[in-house]
Structure formats: C-alpha cells, structure tokens
Amino acid sequence: MTVRPDHWWRHAVFYQVYPRSFADSDGDGVGDLDGVTAHLHHLDALGVDGIWLNPITVSPMVDHGYDVADPRDVDPLFGGITALQRLLTAARARGIRVVMDVVPNHTSSAHPWFVEALRSAPGSPARDRYFFRDGRGPGGNRPPNNWISVFGGPAWSRVTEADGRPGQWYLHLFDAAQPDLNWDNPDVLADFARTLRFWLDRGVAGFRIDVAHGMAKPPGLPDMPTTDVGLLAHRDDDPRFNRPGVHALHRAIRAVVDEYPEAVTIGEVWVHDNAEFAKYLRPDELHLGFNFRLVQAGFDAAELRDAIDNSLAAVGLVGATPTWTLANHDVERAVTRYGGGAVGLARARAMALVLLALPGVLFVYNGEELGLPEVALPDAVLQDPVWERSGHRNRGRDGCRVPLPWSGSVPPFGFSTTTRTWLPMPADWAELTVACQDGDPGSMLALYRRTLRLRAEHPPGAGLSWLPSPDAVLAFRCGDLVCVLNAGEHPAALPEGTVICASGPLTGELLPPATAAWMT
Ligand code: GLC
C-alpha cells in the first residue's frame, strides 16, 4: 500500500460551526459570519486547527442552507461574501483553516436550474439536470416509484405543466425544496467543479461534502424493497444510496480538488460496511470520510471498542486517516444521548477524553465543549422540515441546534442582542455560558481546553493498541498516551503510570464509573 503524504489535515482538530447558532453580530437573532469572526478567540483558546462551517451559501433556508440556490455566493443572512472574506483573513491570522460545506446531491427548488426546469417541457435538457419522470397509474397520478423521503413522506412531488395540468414528478430524497440532481448530466459536474474552484481560489481550505454517498442513483430508479426504513435513518441495504457509480463522481471531484494540493475533502458517508466505506477513501477519491460508528455507539465498553476497532479497520483497508466525532448538527447532543443530567454530563466528559486521545482527525461540534444538552423545544418553534414532513411524528434536529450561550444570566446569553433568537434558548443555561465556564477549572470548557493542549503535547501518532482491562473498561495507548475509560458500575484499577488528566475526581488510586483518565 502506498504511503500517503503527511498533509496538515491528517492530525487536525476541526471545530464544527453551525453558523445560525454560533454568534449573531447584527441582532437579527440568527448567527452569522461576523459573529464567528468576533469569537475566533474562543476557538484559538481551544486550540483547534480548522473550522467546518455548515452551509453559508445563498438559500431559502428550508433545510437551513442544505437547500442551495446559489452555490457561489454567501447568503446575506450570514453577511454576504465580504463577511466570509473577513472571516478567512482573521482565521488565517490565527492559523485556523476554514472548510466549507458543499451540497452536490441536490439544489434548492429556488436554484435557477430548477426554476428553468419547471418552466421547460418534459424531456427538455433543463429537466434532465434533475429527475423528472411521468407518474404511474391512471393519469400518472401515482409517484414514479415507491421511494420515501429521508425526512418523511414521498420522495416525489408533482409539478403543474405550462398548460395548467398536473404533469411530471420530480425526485427529492430530502425536502420537496431539495430536488435531486442528475449526475449523469455533464452540466452538474461542470458546475460543481466551478463551485469548488471558486471557493478554493478565495482561500477556503477544503470542503465537507454533504451526502457524499448519495448522488448516483440506481439505473431505472427501481422500487425500494421496503419503505419501512425509518426517518433520518441510514441503512446499508437502502438502494437510494451508496451506488457503485458514486465512485467515478468522487474521482472526478478529486481531480479538481487536486489542483489545490493543500485542500481537503471530508465526505459525509453514512455507510456501515467497512469495505464499502473504505472505497470512498481510495487515494483518488475523498481525503477523509466521516465515520459515524462512535456517534452510534452507546456508553458501553464493548460497543465503543467495536466502534473504534471498525473505524480503524475501515480506513486501514486503504491506508486512509480515521476521523472521529461524538456529535454534529444532525444527531442528539452527547450529554443527552449518554443519559442526560449529571450522569450524561459525566459520561460526555469521559468520552471527550476518549475522543481526544484517538489517532487521526477530530471534529468537535459547537457547544459540545460547553456540555450543552439537547433542548426539548415546544412544537410551535420547531423548524426542521422533518417535523412537518413526518406528520409531527419525528421532532427533527432542532434540539441540537439551539444557539450557543456566551455570557450573562438570561437568554440570549450574549449570543445576540435580541431575545427573539431563531430558536429559543433555555432560561437555565447561565452556568453553561462560555464566560461562566471560563473561570471554572472544573468546567467542560476547561476540560476541552486542557485536553486539547495535552493532545498537542502528546500527539497520538497513527496507531492504537489496546491494553488489558476488565470488560467494562477501555484502555488504549496512542503514542505515549494511555487513555482509560470506566464505562462500568464499579471503580476500576488504573494501569501503571502517571495520571495527567481526568474527566472527574479519582477515588484514591481508582477510576470511578463514568470517568476517563489520561496517563503517561
Ligand atoms: C446531510 C446534512 C443534513 C441535511 C441533509 C440534506 O445529512 O448533514 O443536515 O439535512 O444532508 O442536505
């Protein structure tokens, strides 16, 4: 296997900024890029190498930017392209690189291509950039196949033709405002390549590629064997994703990105099978792929060990670099996922030590460093399209997207100047603000800062070896660092060595439950 060059991103710690929720500079209740620029010191203090920005391009914001109407301009809501330039300059001065989200699988229904397609006749070149099909049944009044949307409801919507009659249907694996692009049409790659070069020329360090296992569709768009796949679910047997044809698309994308040797691509690859996952990371495809096994593992030693082993095994098949994350804008916050309350917080603290000890590339989702819990929002404020599309059966992902608390004792906690934030902030977050945690050596923020500093001093290297431990305990060595996690119910003995950091107080020589320690 060829040895891959040692690029900057191979050991990078990325901080994921959900721009709507990070910091609002203009008082409209929605975070923006000048808000990010104004708070770069927070990221500097954490010691991250890069930022991944969720979508900031022009969008009607039906799926908060994952419905892109103009991929080569920044939405005015986020401050326009000049705000991005200010952020890039300020971040560069601090040695922080900025990675953007790009959305190749679909556009917004407000994208000029889709508007043109709606005005054009069935069979026209404009319609060929998307998936327009005649319906089934009498008068074509049933969708072309049985596919369902990942967000709920049918994956097809019917259009009205120029003569005013109900006409063809178009495919949208997500919201109806997110029509899927037809990557067999050469315009699609040509335009995507233009978008990549446009941003790389402006100093962006690379891209997080949305739904990187999507794009290619099965020829003939056959029915799904079962539509009972769950919303927001990711199954390897789902015929709508991970088609063999997707790899040629990644090779074409990589050829463009390779014109910029420092640039990095990170694919959102919801593929469980290791061999299938590894295909995306062959030397001429993506640089990195999100492996979600750690997110999906419970606070259980066997599950965590399995997630770590398989994540390493998958990249090992092709000599690629592993990536690790505990949370993102699509999943429940870690504190809540691990049980909520004091227990959930203790486990999330312990898992932070596990995450930060792992070899390769890390992603920290904004707010995880504050230990923010998932927020139980009232029905009336929910915005995720999943809520409506699921017929109010699935509350969607708003609970992990609530704005960050920076300072003060009442909402909006320094996030904005208005209390009318795009999602309401819980009244009891005063102790979770950055300002409050800043002065508290026992806070989650202090733990993240300390551990990230120690990670820089003790680089984990490339490999991981397991150390003998009881069943409920994980113990592994990366570089000169040993990480021990007690996921059991009883205090556990620590191996020989010196504790340099712990997620909670030790009981004498013992590691209490829901606690992790770093040792040298
Ligand atoms: C990805 C994004 C998610 C978005 C979806 C559709 O899964 O992470 O937030 O809704 O793609 O673009």
Short mmCIF file of C-alpha atoms and ligand atoms in Angstrom, two decimals:
data_model
loop_
_atom_site.label_atom_id
_atom_site.label_comp_id
_atom_site.label_asym_id
_atom_site.label_seq_id
_atom_site.Cartn_x
_atom_site.Cartn_y
_atom_site.Cartn_z
CA MET A 1 0.00 0.00 0.00
CA THR A 2 1.34 3.43 -0.90
CA VAL A 3 2.32 5.73 1.95
CA ARG A 4 0.25 8.88 1.79
CA PRO A 5 1.84 12.33 2.20
CA ASP A 6 1.65 13.92 5.64
CA HIS A 7 -0.77 16.78 4.97
CA TRP A 8 -1.81 19.33 7.59
CA TRP A 9 -5.26 17.81 7.89
CA ARG A 10 -4.05 14.34 8.86
CA HIS A 11 -3.83 15.32 12.53
CA ALA A 12 -6.23 18.24 12.53
CA VAL A 13 -8.82 19.06 15.15
CA PHE A 14 -11.82 20.66 13.47
CA TYR A 15 -14.48 22.67 15.22
CA GLN A 16 -17.87 22.47 13.54
CA VAL A 17 -19.60 25.85 13.44
CA TYR A 18 -23.34 25.77 12.83
CA PRO A 19 -23.42 29.39 11.66
CA ARG A 20 -27.05 30.10 12.58
CA SER A 21 -26.28 29.20 16.18
CA PHE A 22 -22.73 30.29 16.90
CA ALA A 23 -22.89 34.06 17.36
CA ASP A 24 -25.13 36.80 15.97
CA SER A 25 -23.35 40.07 15.11
CA ASP A 26 -26.28 42.04 13.72
CA GLY A 27 -29.07 41.41 16.18
CA ASP A 28 -31.47 39.56 13.89
CA GLY A 29 -31.48 36.51 16.15
CA VAL A 30 -29.60 34.34 13.64
CA GLY A 31 -25.86 33.71 13.90
CA ASP A 32 -23.65 34.99 11.08
CA LEU A 33 -20.08 35.04 9.84
CA ASP A 34 -19.07 38.30 11.52
CA GLY A 35 -20.26 36.60 14.70
CA VAL A 36 -17.78 33.79 14.03
CA THR A 37 -15.00 36.28 13.32
CA ALA A 38 -15.74 38.13 16.55
CA HIS A 39 -15.42 34.90 18.55
CA LEU A 40 -12.36 33.37 16.93
CA HIS A 41 -10.51 33.85 20.20
CA HIS A 42 -12.76 31.13 21.65
CA LEU A 43 -11.53 28.72 19.00
CA ASP A 44 -7.97 29.88 19.46
CA ALA A 45 -8.23 29.23 23.20
CA LEU A 46 -9.48 25.73 22.43
CA GLY A 47 -6.53 25.23 20.12
CA VAL A 48 -8.33 23.93 17.02
CA ASP A 49 -6.69 23.76 13.60
CA GLY A 50 -9.73 24.29 11.44
CA ILE A 51 -13.38 25.20 11.27
CA TRP A 52 -16.02 23.33 9.33
CA LEU A 53 -18.79 25.79 8.50
CA ASN A 54 -22.21 24.32 7.84
CA PRO A 55 -23.70 25.76 4.61
CA ILE A 56 -23.50 29.52 4.25
CA THR A 57 -24.35 29.86 0.56
CA VAL A 58 -27.49 31.54 -0.77
CA SER A 59 -30.53 29.58 0.31
CA PRO A 60 -34.22 29.93 1.13
CA MET A 61 -33.15 28.07 4.33
CA VAL A 62 -35.84 25.41 4.17
CA ASP A 63 -33.20 22.94 5.40
CA HIS A 64 -31.05 25.74 6.86
CA GLY A 65 -28.68 26.07 3.93
CA TYR A 66 -28.69 22.49 2.66
CA ASP A 67 -31.07 23.82 0.02
CA VAL A 68 -28.65 25.84 -2.08
CA ALA A 69 -29.98 28.42 -4.54
CA ASP A 70 -26.58 29.89 -5.47
CA PRO A 71 -23.53 27.81 -4.58
CA ARG A 72 -21.09 30.63 -5.39
CA ASP A 73 -22.31 33.38 -3.11
CA VAL A 74 -22.82 33.75 0.63
CA ASP A 75 -26.34 34.34 1.89
CA PRO A 76 -27.00 37.90 3.12
CA LEU A 77 -28.35 36.36 6.33
CA PHE A 78 -24.77 35.32 7.11
CA GLY A 79 -23.27 38.64 5.96
CA GLY A 80 -22.60 38.01 2.28
CA ILE A 81 -19.29 37.13 0.67
CA THR A 82 -17.45 40.07 2.24
CA ALA A 83 -18.18 38.63 5.69
CA LEU A 84 -16.65 35.35 4.59
CA GLN A 85 -13.58 37.20 3.35
CA ARG A 86 -13.27 38.92 6.74
CA LEU A 87 -13.55 35.58 8.48
CA LEU A 88 -10.97 33.93 6.20
CA THR A 89 -8.50 36.76 6.81
CA ALA A 90 -8.98 36.75 10.58
CA ALA A 91 -8.84 32.96 10.78
CA ARG A 92 -5.68 32.83 8.68
CA ALA A 93 -4.04 35.31 11.06
CA ARG A 94 -4.68 32.83 13.86
CA GLY A 95 -3.57 29.83 11.84
CA ILE A 96 -7.10 28.43 11.64
CA ARG A 97 -8.26 26.98 8.29
CA VAL A 98 -11.83 27.17 7.10
CA VAL A 99 -13.63 24.29 5.44
CA MET A 100 -16.99 24.88 3.76
CA ASP A 101 -19.97 22.60 3.31
CA VAL A 102 -20.91 21.80 -0.28
CA VAL A 103 -24.11 20.05 -1.31
CA PRO A 104 -23.73 18.04 -4.53
CA ASN A 105 -26.73 15.72 -4.19
CA HIS A 106 -29.42 18.36 -4.64
CA THR A 107 -30.11 22.04 -5.07
CA SER A 108 -32.80 24.29 -3.73
CA SER A 109 -36.04 24.43 -5.68
CA ALA A 110 -35.18 28.15 -5.93
CA HIS A 111 -31.97 27.40 -7.85
CA PRO A 112 -32.16 28.93 -11.36
CA TRP A 113 -31.71 25.47 -12.88
CA PHE A 114 -34.78 24.13 -11.15
CA VAL A 115 -36.82 27.23 -11.92
CA GLU A 116 -35.84 26.75 -15.57
CA ALA A 117 -36.71 23.05 -15.39
CA LEU A 118 -40.21 23.84 -14.09
CA ARG A 119 -40.77 26.23 -16.99
CA SER A 120 -39.46 23.73 -19.55
CA ALA A 121 -41.23 20.85 -21.19
CA PRO A 122 -40.96 17.19 -20.19
CA GLY A 123 -37.90 15.69 -21.87
CA SER A 124 -36.14 19.05 -22.16
CA PRO A 125 -32.43 19.49 -21.38
CA ALA A 126 -33.38 21.68 -18.39
CA ARG A 127 -35.36 18.82 -16.85
CA ASP A 128 -32.53 16.39 -17.48
CA ARG A 129 -30.42 18.08 -14.79
CA TYR A 130 -32.87 16.67 -12.25
CA PHE A 131 -35.03 13.56 -12.07
CA PHE A 132 -38.32 14.37 -13.76
CA ARG A 133 -40.44 11.33 -14.54
CA ASP A 134 -44.01 10.58 -15.59
CA GLY A 135 -46.19 9.20 -12.82
CA ARG A 136 -47.60 5.71 -12.65
CA GLY A 137 -51.23 4.68 -12.76
CA PRO A 138 -54.21 6.37 -14.42
CA GLY A 139 -53.30 9.89 -15.50
CA GLY A 140 -49.86 9.42 -13.99
CA ASN A 141 -51.25 10.33 -10.62
CA ARG A 142 -49.04 7.97 -8.60
CA PRO A 143 -45.35 8.69 -7.99
CA PRO A 144 -42.88 7.04 -10.42
CA ASN A 145 -41.63 4.68 -7.69
CA ASN A 146 -42.19 3.95 -4.01
CA TRP A 147 -39.25 5.91 -2.65
CA ILE A 148 -39.78 7.84 0.53
CA SER A 149 -38.00 10.98 1.62
CA VAL A 150 -35.34 10.73 4.33
CA PHE A 151 -37.35 13.46 6.07
CA GLY A 152 -40.67 11.60 5.73
CA GLY A 153 -43.42 11.43 3.12
CA PRO A 154 -42.95 10.57 -0.56
CA ALA A 155 -39.65 11.36 -2.31
CA TRP A 156 -41.57 12.67 -5.32
CA SER A 157 -43.60 15.82 -5.85
CA ARG A 158 -45.81 16.52 -8.83
CA VAL A 159 -45.47 19.66 -10.91
CA THR A 160 -48.03 21.65 -12.84
CA GLU A 161 -47.12 21.88 -16.53
CA ALA A 162 -47.35 25.02 -18.70
CA ASP A 163 -50.86 24.06 -19.81
CA GLY A 164 -52.02 24.17 -16.19
CA ARG A 165 -52.45 20.39 -15.91
CA PRO A 166 -50.81 18.13 -13.33
CA GLY A 167 -47.69 16.84 -15.01
CA GLN A 168 -44.45 15.06 -14.23
CA TRP A 169 -42.99 14.27 -10.85
CA TYR A 170 -39.51 15.22 -9.59
CA LEU A 171 -37.34 13.34 -7.13
CA HIS A 172 -36.26 14.75 -3.78
CA LEU A 173 -34.65 12.38 -1.33
CA PHE A 174 -34.91 15.12 1.29
CA ASP A 175 -37.41 18.01 1.37
CA ALA A 176 -39.54 18.89 -1.66
CA ALA A 177 -37.49 22.11 -1.73
CA GLN A 178 -34.35 20.00 -2.34
CA PRO A 179 -34.67 18.41 -5.81
CA ASP A 180 -32.04 15.74 -6.51
CA LEU A 181 -29.53 16.50 -9.23
CA ASN A 182 -28.90 14.06 -12.06
CA TRP A 183 -25.15 13.46 -12.01
CA ASP A 184 -25.37 11.68 -15.36
CA ASN A 185 -25.90 15.12 -16.87
CA PRO A 186 -22.47 16.68 -17.58
CA ASP A 187 -23.66 20.19 -16.58
CA VAL A 188 -23.84 19.01 -12.98
CA LEU A 189 -20.19 18.07 -12.57
CA ALA A 190 -19.04 21.06 -14.61
CA ASP A 191 -20.94 23.43 -12.34
CA PHE A 192 -19.80 21.66 -9.18
CA ALA A 193 -16.18 21.90 -10.34
CA ARG A 194 -16.69 25.61 -10.89
CA THR A 195 -18.02 25.94 -7.35
CA LEU A 196 -15.05 24.09 -5.84
CA ARG A 197 -12.52 26.24 -7.71
CA PHE A 198 -14.45 29.40 -6.87
CA TRP A 199 -14.09 28.86 -3.13
CA LEU A 200 -10.59 27.38 -3.21
CA ASP A 201 -9.45 30.44 -5.16
CA ARG A 202 -10.84 32.57 -2.33
CA GLY A 203 -8.80 30.82 0.34
CA VAL A 204 -11.09 28.12 1.62
CA ALA A 205 -9.08 25.10 2.85
CA GLY A 206 -11.44 22.42 1.60
CA PHE A 207 -14.92 21.01 1.76
CA ARG A 208 -17.21 18.87 3.81
CA ILE A 209 -19.20 17.08 1.12
CA ASP A 210 -22.84 16.60 2.04
CA VAL A 211 -24.45 13.20 1.39
CA ALA A 212 -21.26 12.00 -0.31
CA HIS A 213 -22.73 8.50 -0.51
CA GLY A 214 -25.71 9.88 -2.47
CA MET A 215 -25.50 11.48 -5.92
CA ALA A 216 -25.50 8.29 -8.04
CA LYS A 217 -28.94 6.72 -8.39
CA PRO A 218 -29.74 3.12 -9.33
CA PRO A 219 -30.40 2.84 -13.06
CA GLY A 220 -34.10 2.84 -13.83
CA LEU A 221 -34.97 4.04 -10.31
CA PRO A 222 -36.50 0.72 -9.19
CA ASP A 223 -38.80 0.49 -6.17
CA MET A 224 -37.23 0.12 -2.73
CA PRO A 225 -37.64 -3.42 -1.35
CA THR A 226 -39.11 -1.88 1.80
CA THR A 227 -40.15 1.65 2.64
CA ASP A 228 -40.05 0.85 6.32
CA VAL A 229 -36.55 2.25 6.77
CA GLY A 230 -37.18 4.95 9.37
CA LEU A 231 -36.70 8.69 9.03
CA LEU A 232 -33.19 10.12 9.08
CA ALA A 233 -32.04 6.50 9.11
CA HIS A 234 -29.01 5.19 7.27
CA ARG A 235 -29.11 1.56 6.22
CA ASP A 236 -26.59 -0.21 4.06
CA ASP A 237 -29.37 -2.01 2.17
CA ASP A 238 -31.04 1.25 1.11
CA PRO A 239 -30.87 1.26 -2.72
CA ARG A 240 -31.04 5.05 -2.92
CA PHE A 241 -27.53 5.48 -1.54
CA ASN A 242 -24.01 4.10 -1.95
CA ARG A 243 -24.40 3.09 -5.59
CA PRO A 244 -21.27 1.84 -7.39
CA GLY A 245 -21.50 4.80 -9.78
CA VAL A 246 -20.77 7.27 -6.99
CA HIS A 247 -17.06 6.46 -7.04
CA ALA A 248 -16.49 7.77 -10.55
CA LEU A 249 -18.06 11.03 -9.36
CA HIS A 250 -15.69 11.23 -6.41
CA ARG A 251 -12.75 10.61 -8.70
CA ALA A 252 -13.88 13.46 -10.92
CA ILE A 253 -14.31 15.74 -7.90
CA ARG A 254 -10.90 14.74 -6.55
CA ALA A 255 -9.25 15.57 -9.87
CA VAL A 256 -10.49 19.14 -9.47
CA VAL A 257 -9.50 19.40 -5.81
CA ASP A 258 -6.03 18.05 -6.61
CA GLU A 259 -5.37 21.28 -8.49
CA TYR A 260 -5.03 22.66 -4.94
CA PRO A 261 -2.60 20.30 -3.20
CA GLU A 262 -3.32 21.61 0.33
CA ALA A 263 -7.08 21.27 0.05
CA VAL A 264 -9.02 18.59 1.90
CA THR A 265 -12.35 16.89 1.24
CA ILE A 266 -14.34 15.23 4.02
CA GLY A 267 -17.31 13.21 2.90
CA GLU A 268 -20.47 12.59 4.84
CA VAL A 269 -20.54 8.85 4.25
CA TRP A 270 -23.31 7.01 6.05
CA VAL A 271 -22.08 3.57 5.07
CA HIS A 272 -21.58 0.99 7.77
CA ASP A 273 -19.76 -1.83 5.99
CA ASN A 274 -16.02 -1.31 6.33
CA ALA A 275 -15.07 -2.42 2.82
CA GLU A 276 -17.80 -0.28 1.27
CA PHE A 277 -16.84 2.70 3.44
CA ALA A 278 -13.17 2.33 2.55
CA LYS A 279 -13.91 2.60 -1.17
CA TYR A 280 -14.65 6.30 -0.69
CA LEU A 281 -11.18 6.83 0.74
CA ARG A 282 -9.13 5.30 -2.04
CA PRO A 283 -6.24 7.59 -2.97
CA ASP A 284 -8.12 9.17 -5.86
CA GLU A 285 -11.46 9.74 -4.06
CA LEU A 286 -12.16 11.60 -0.80
CA HIS A 287 -9.31 12.56 1.54
CA LEU A 288 -11.41 11.85 4.61
CA GLY A 289 -14.80 10.38 5.42
CA PHE A 290 -16.93 10.83 8.49
CA ASN A 291 -17.17 7.54 10.26
CA PHE A 292 -20.28 7.68 12.44
CA ARG A 293 -19.70 4.49 14.43
CA LEU A 294 -18.59 6.40 17.52
CA VAL A 295 -21.72 8.58 17.38
CA GLN A 296 -23.86 5.48 17.14
CA ALA A 297 -22.18 3.61 20.00
CA GLY A 298 -23.72 3.74 23.44
CA PHE A 299 -21.75 4.38 26.62
CA ASP A 300 -20.70 0.77 26.74
CA ALA A 301 -17.16 -0.56 26.66
CA ALA A 302 -17.87 -3.33 24.14
CA GLU A 303 -19.78 -1.03 21.80
CA LEU A 304 -17.13 1.65 21.99
CA ARG A 305 -14.31 -0.78 21.41
CA ASP A 306 -16.16 -2.21 18.43
CA ALA A 307 -16.75 1.29 17.02
CA ILE A 308 -13.09 2.21 17.40
CA ASP A 309 -11.81 -1.09 16.01
CA ASN A 310 -14.09 -0.93 13.00
CA SER A 311 -13.38 2.71 12.26
CA LEU A 312 -9.67 1.91 12.26
CA ALA A 313 -10.14 -1.28 10.27
CA ALA A 314 -12.15 0.54 7.60
CA VAL A 315 -9.52 3.20 6.90
CA GLY A 316 -6.79 0.59 7.33
CA LEU A 317 -8.08 -1.19 4.22
CA VAL A 318 -6.91 1.70 2.07
CA GLY A 319 -4.27 3.40 4.23
CA ALA A 320 -6.51 6.41 4.89
CA THR A 321 -6.76 8.55 8.02
CA PRO A 322 -9.50 7.91 10.60
CA THR A 323 -11.95 10.61 11.65
CA TRP A 324 -13.85 10.78 14.92
CA THR A 325 -16.80 12.72 16.19
CA LEU A 326 -19.25 12.47 19.07
CA ALA A 327 -21.89 14.84 17.71
CA ASN A 328 -22.98 17.04 14.85
CA HIS A 329 -25.96 19.12 13.74
CA ASP A 330 -27.96 16.00 12.79
CA VAL A 331 -27.78 13.95 15.98
CA GLU A 332 -28.78 14.28 19.60
CA ARG A 333 -26.30 16.11 21.82
CA ALA A 334 -23.83 13.78 23.54
CA VAL A 335 -24.78 14.74 27.12
CA THR A 336 -28.37 13.73 26.43
CA ARG A 337 -27.50 10.69 24.34
CA TYR A 338 -25.41 9.33 27.18
CA GLY A 339 -28.28 9.59 29.65
CA GLY A 340 -28.75 13.29 30.37
CA GLY A 341 -28.35 15.17 33.65
CA ALA A 342 -25.32 14.67 35.84
CA VAL A 343 -24.75 11.11 34.54
CA GLY A 344 -24.92 12.19 30.91
CA LEU A 345 -22.54 15.05 31.60
CA ALA A 346 -20.04 12.83 33.41
CA ARG A 347 -20.14 10.33 30.53
CA ALA A 348 -19.80 13.07 27.92
CA ARG A 349 -16.76 14.40 29.81
CA ALA A 350 -15.26 10.93 29.89
CA MET A 351 -16.00 10.46 26.18
CA ALA A 352 -14.29 13.77 25.40
CA LEU A 353 -11.10 12.22 26.78
CA VAL A 354 -11.63 9.12 24.63
CA LEU A 355 -12.29 11.21 21.52
CA LEU A 356 -9.30 13.46 22.02
CA ALA A 357 -6.93 10.54 22.58
CA LEU A 358 -7.75 8.88 19.25
CA PRO A 359 -5.37 8.98 16.29
CA GLY A 360 -6.29 10.97 13.19
CA VAL A 361 -8.77 13.78 12.63
CA LEU A 362 -11.29 15.01 15.20
CA PHE A 363 -14.46 17.03 14.87
CA VAL A 364 -15.96 18.89 17.80
CA TYR A 365 -19.48 20.21 17.22
CA ASN A 366 -20.09 23.70 18.59
CA GLY A 367 -21.49 23.54 22.08
CA GLU A 368 -20.05 20.11 22.86
CA GLU A 369 -17.15 21.90 24.53
CA LEU A 370 -19.75 23.52 26.81
CA GLY A 371 -21.55 20.28 27.56
CA LEU A 372 -24.80 21.60 26.10
CA PRO A 373 -27.69 19.15 26.37
CA GLU A 374 -30.31 18.52 23.72
CA VAL A 375 -33.13 21.07 24.18
CA ALA A 376 -36.75 19.93 24.41
CA LEU A 377 -38.33 22.63 22.26
CA PRO A 378 -42.07 23.31 22.13
CA ASP A 379 -43.90 22.25 18.96
CA ALA A 380 -44.60 25.83 17.92
CA VAL A 381 -40.93 26.74 17.44
CA LEU A 382 -39.73 23.64 15.59
CA GLN A 383 -38.14 24.48 12.23
CA ASP A 384 -36.55 21.30 10.93
CA PRO A 385 -38.53 20.20 7.85
CA VAL A 386 -38.54 16.71 9.37
CA TRP A 387 -41.21 17.83 11.86
CA GLU A 388 -43.77 18.72 9.18
CA ARG A 389 -42.78 16.03 6.68
CA SER A 390 -43.06 13.30 9.28
CA GLY A 391 -46.59 14.40 10.12
CA HIS A 392 -45.32 15.51 13.54
CA ARG A 393 -44.06 12.03 14.36
CA ASN A 394 -40.38 12.98 14.44
CA ARG A 395 -39.38 16.22 16.17
CA GLY A 396 -36.31 16.60 13.96
CA ARG A 397 -32.92 18.02 14.75
CA ASP A 398 -33.60 21.47 16.19
CA GLY A 399 -32.80 20.36 19.73
CA CYS A 400 -29.08 20.13 18.97
CA ARG A 401 -29.05 23.42 17.04
CA VAL A 402 -30.07 25.88 19.75
CA PRO A 403 -27.81 28.99 19.82
CA LEU A 404 -24.67 28.94 21.96
CA PRO A 405 -24.67 30.72 25.34
CA TRP A 406 -21.71 33.09 25.64
CA SER A 407 -22.28 35.21 28.73
CA GLY A 408 -24.78 36.66 31.16
CA SER A 409 -27.54 35.10 33.19
CA VAL A 410 -30.60 35.31 30.92
CA PRO A 411 -31.34 34.50 27.27
CA PRO A 412 -29.93 35.34 24.77
CA PHE A 413 -26.78 34.87 26.86
CA GLY A 414 -24.61 37.12 24.68
CA PHE A 415 -25.46 35.16 21.52
CA SER A 416 -27.40 38.10 20.12
CA THR A 417 -28.82 41.44 21.18
CA THR A 418 -32.36 40.21 20.69
CA THR A 419 -34.14 37.68 22.84
CA ARG A 420 -36.01 36.62 19.71
CA THR A 421 -33.34 34.12 18.70
CA TRP A 422 -34.19 31.79 15.81
CA LEU A 423 -34.66 29.01 18.31
CA PRO A 424 -35.42 29.96 21.92
CA MET A 425 -32.63 29.44 24.43
CA PRO A 426 -33.38 27.69 27.73
CA ALA A 427 -33.63 30.08 30.68
CA ASP A 428 -31.44 27.82 32.82
CA TRP A 429 -28.28 27.97 30.71
CA ALA A 430 -26.48 30.63 32.81
CA GLU A 431 -24.00 28.09 34.15
CA LEU A 432 -23.28 26.77 30.68
CA THR A 433 -22.09 30.06 29.18
CA VAL A 434 -18.53 30.40 27.96
CA ALA A 435 -17.98 33.26 30.42
CA CYS A 436 -19.17 31.20 33.36
CA GLN A 437 -17.17 28.10 32.41
CA ASP A 438 -14.11 30.17 31.56
CA GLY A 439 -13.34 30.84 35.19
CA ASP A 440 -14.15 27.34 36.42
CA PRO A 441 -11.33 24.78 36.24
CA GLY A 442 -13.90 22.02 36.75
CA SER A 443 -16.00 23.02 33.73
CA MET A 444 -16.45 21.10 30.49
CA LEU A 445 -14.83 24.01 28.65
CA ALA A 446 -11.75 23.83 30.88
CA LEU A 447 -11.61 20.08 30.27
CA TYR A 448 -11.72 20.50 26.48
CA ARG A 449 -9.08 23.23 26.57
CA ARG A 450 -6.76 21.28 28.84
CA THR A 451 -7.17 18.05 26.93
CA LEU A 452 -6.67 19.66 23.53
CA ARG A 453 -3.49 21.29 24.83
CA LEU A 454 -2.28 17.94 26.13
CA ARG A 455 -3.13 16.28 22.82
CA ALA A 456 -0.84 18.76 21.08
CA GLU A 457 1.91 17.91 23.59
CA HIS A 458 1.34 14.17 23.24
CA PRO A 459 0.45 13.64 19.59
CA PRO A 460 -1.38 10.32 19.31
CA GLY A 461 0.56 9.17 16.25
CA ALA A 462 -1.06 6.85 13.75
CA GLY A 463 -1.79 3.64 15.62
CA LEU A 464 -3.78 2.47 18.60
CA SER A 465 -3.10 -0.53 20.80
CA TRP A 466 -5.49 -1.98 23.36
CA LEU A 467 -4.22 -2.65 26.85
CA PRO A 468 -5.57 -5.45 29.03
CA SER A 469 -8.57 -4.27 31.05
CA PRO A 470 -11.74 -5.59 32.70
CA ASP A 471 -14.78 -5.93 30.40
CA ALA A 472 -16.39 -2.65 31.41
CA VAL A 473 -13.16 -0.69 31.00
CA LEU A 474 -11.44 0.53 27.84
CA ALA A 475 -7.72 1.10 27.94
CA PHE A 476 -5.69 2.02 24.90
CA ARG A 477 -2.37 3.53 24.02
CA CYS A 478 -1.82 6.07 21.25
CA GLY A 479 1.70 7.44 21.01
CA ASP A 480 2.96 7.93 24.57
CA LEU A 481 -0.53 8.48 25.90
CA VAL A 482 -2.72 5.92 27.61
CA CYS A 483 -6.47 6.57 27.84
CA VAL A 484 -8.58 4.59 30.29
CA LEU A 485 -12.38 4.80 30.39
CA ASN A 486 -14.54 3.22 33.04
CA ALA A 487 -17.92 2.53 31.44
CA GLY A 488 -18.91 0.12 34.18
CA GLU A 489 -20.62 0.47 37.52
CA HIS A 490 -17.72 -0.09 39.90
CA PRO A 491 -14.45 1.75 40.43
CA ALA A 492 -11.63 0.24 38.37
CA ALA A 493 -7.90 -0.06 38.91
CA LEU A 494 -5.68 2.14 36.74
CA PRO A 495 -2.68 0.76 34.90
CA GLU A 496 0.86 1.76 35.92
CA GLY A 497 1.73 5.34 35.09
CA THR A 498 1.05 8.96 35.92
CA VAL A 499 -2.39 10.48 35.52
CA ILE A 500 -2.03 13.72 33.58
CA CYS A 501 -5.71 14.47 33.17
CA ALA A 502 -9.02 13.02 34.31
CA SER A 503 -12.62 13.77 33.42
CA GLY A 504 -13.65 13.72 37.08
CA PRO A 505 -12.18 13.17 40.53
CA LEU A 506 -10.43 9.84 41.14
CA THR A 507 -11.19 7.72 44.19
CA GLY A 508 -7.70 7.29 45.56
CA GLU A 509 -5.93 5.10 43.02
CA LEU A 510 -9.19 4.02 41.41
CA LEU A 511 -11.07 5.28 38.36
CA PRO A 512 -14.74 5.83 39.28
CA PRO A 513 -17.60 4.84 36.92
CA ALA A 514 -18.33 7.26 34.05
CA THR A 515 -14.80 8.64 34.30
CA ALA A 516 -11.80 8.60 31.99
CA ALA A 517 -8.16 9.40 32.62
CA TRP A 518 -5.11 10.10 30.53
CA MET A 519 -1.82 8.66 31.69
CA THR A 520 1.75 8.70 30.57
C1 GLC B 1 -26.89 15.96 5.41
C2 GLC B 1 -26.82 17.11 6.37
C3 GLC B 1 -28.21 17.36 6.90
C4 GLC B 1 -29.10 17.71 5.73
C5 GLC B 1 -29.07 16.64 4.66
C6 GLC B 1 -29.67 17.11 3.37
O1 GLC B 1 -27.24 14.77 6.03
O2 GLC B 1 -25.89 16.86 7.38
O3 GLC B 1 -28.24 18.36 7.86
O4 GLC B 1 -30.42 17.89 6.17
O5 GLC B 1 -27.76 16.26 4.35
O6 GLC B 1 -28.83 18.00 2.72
#
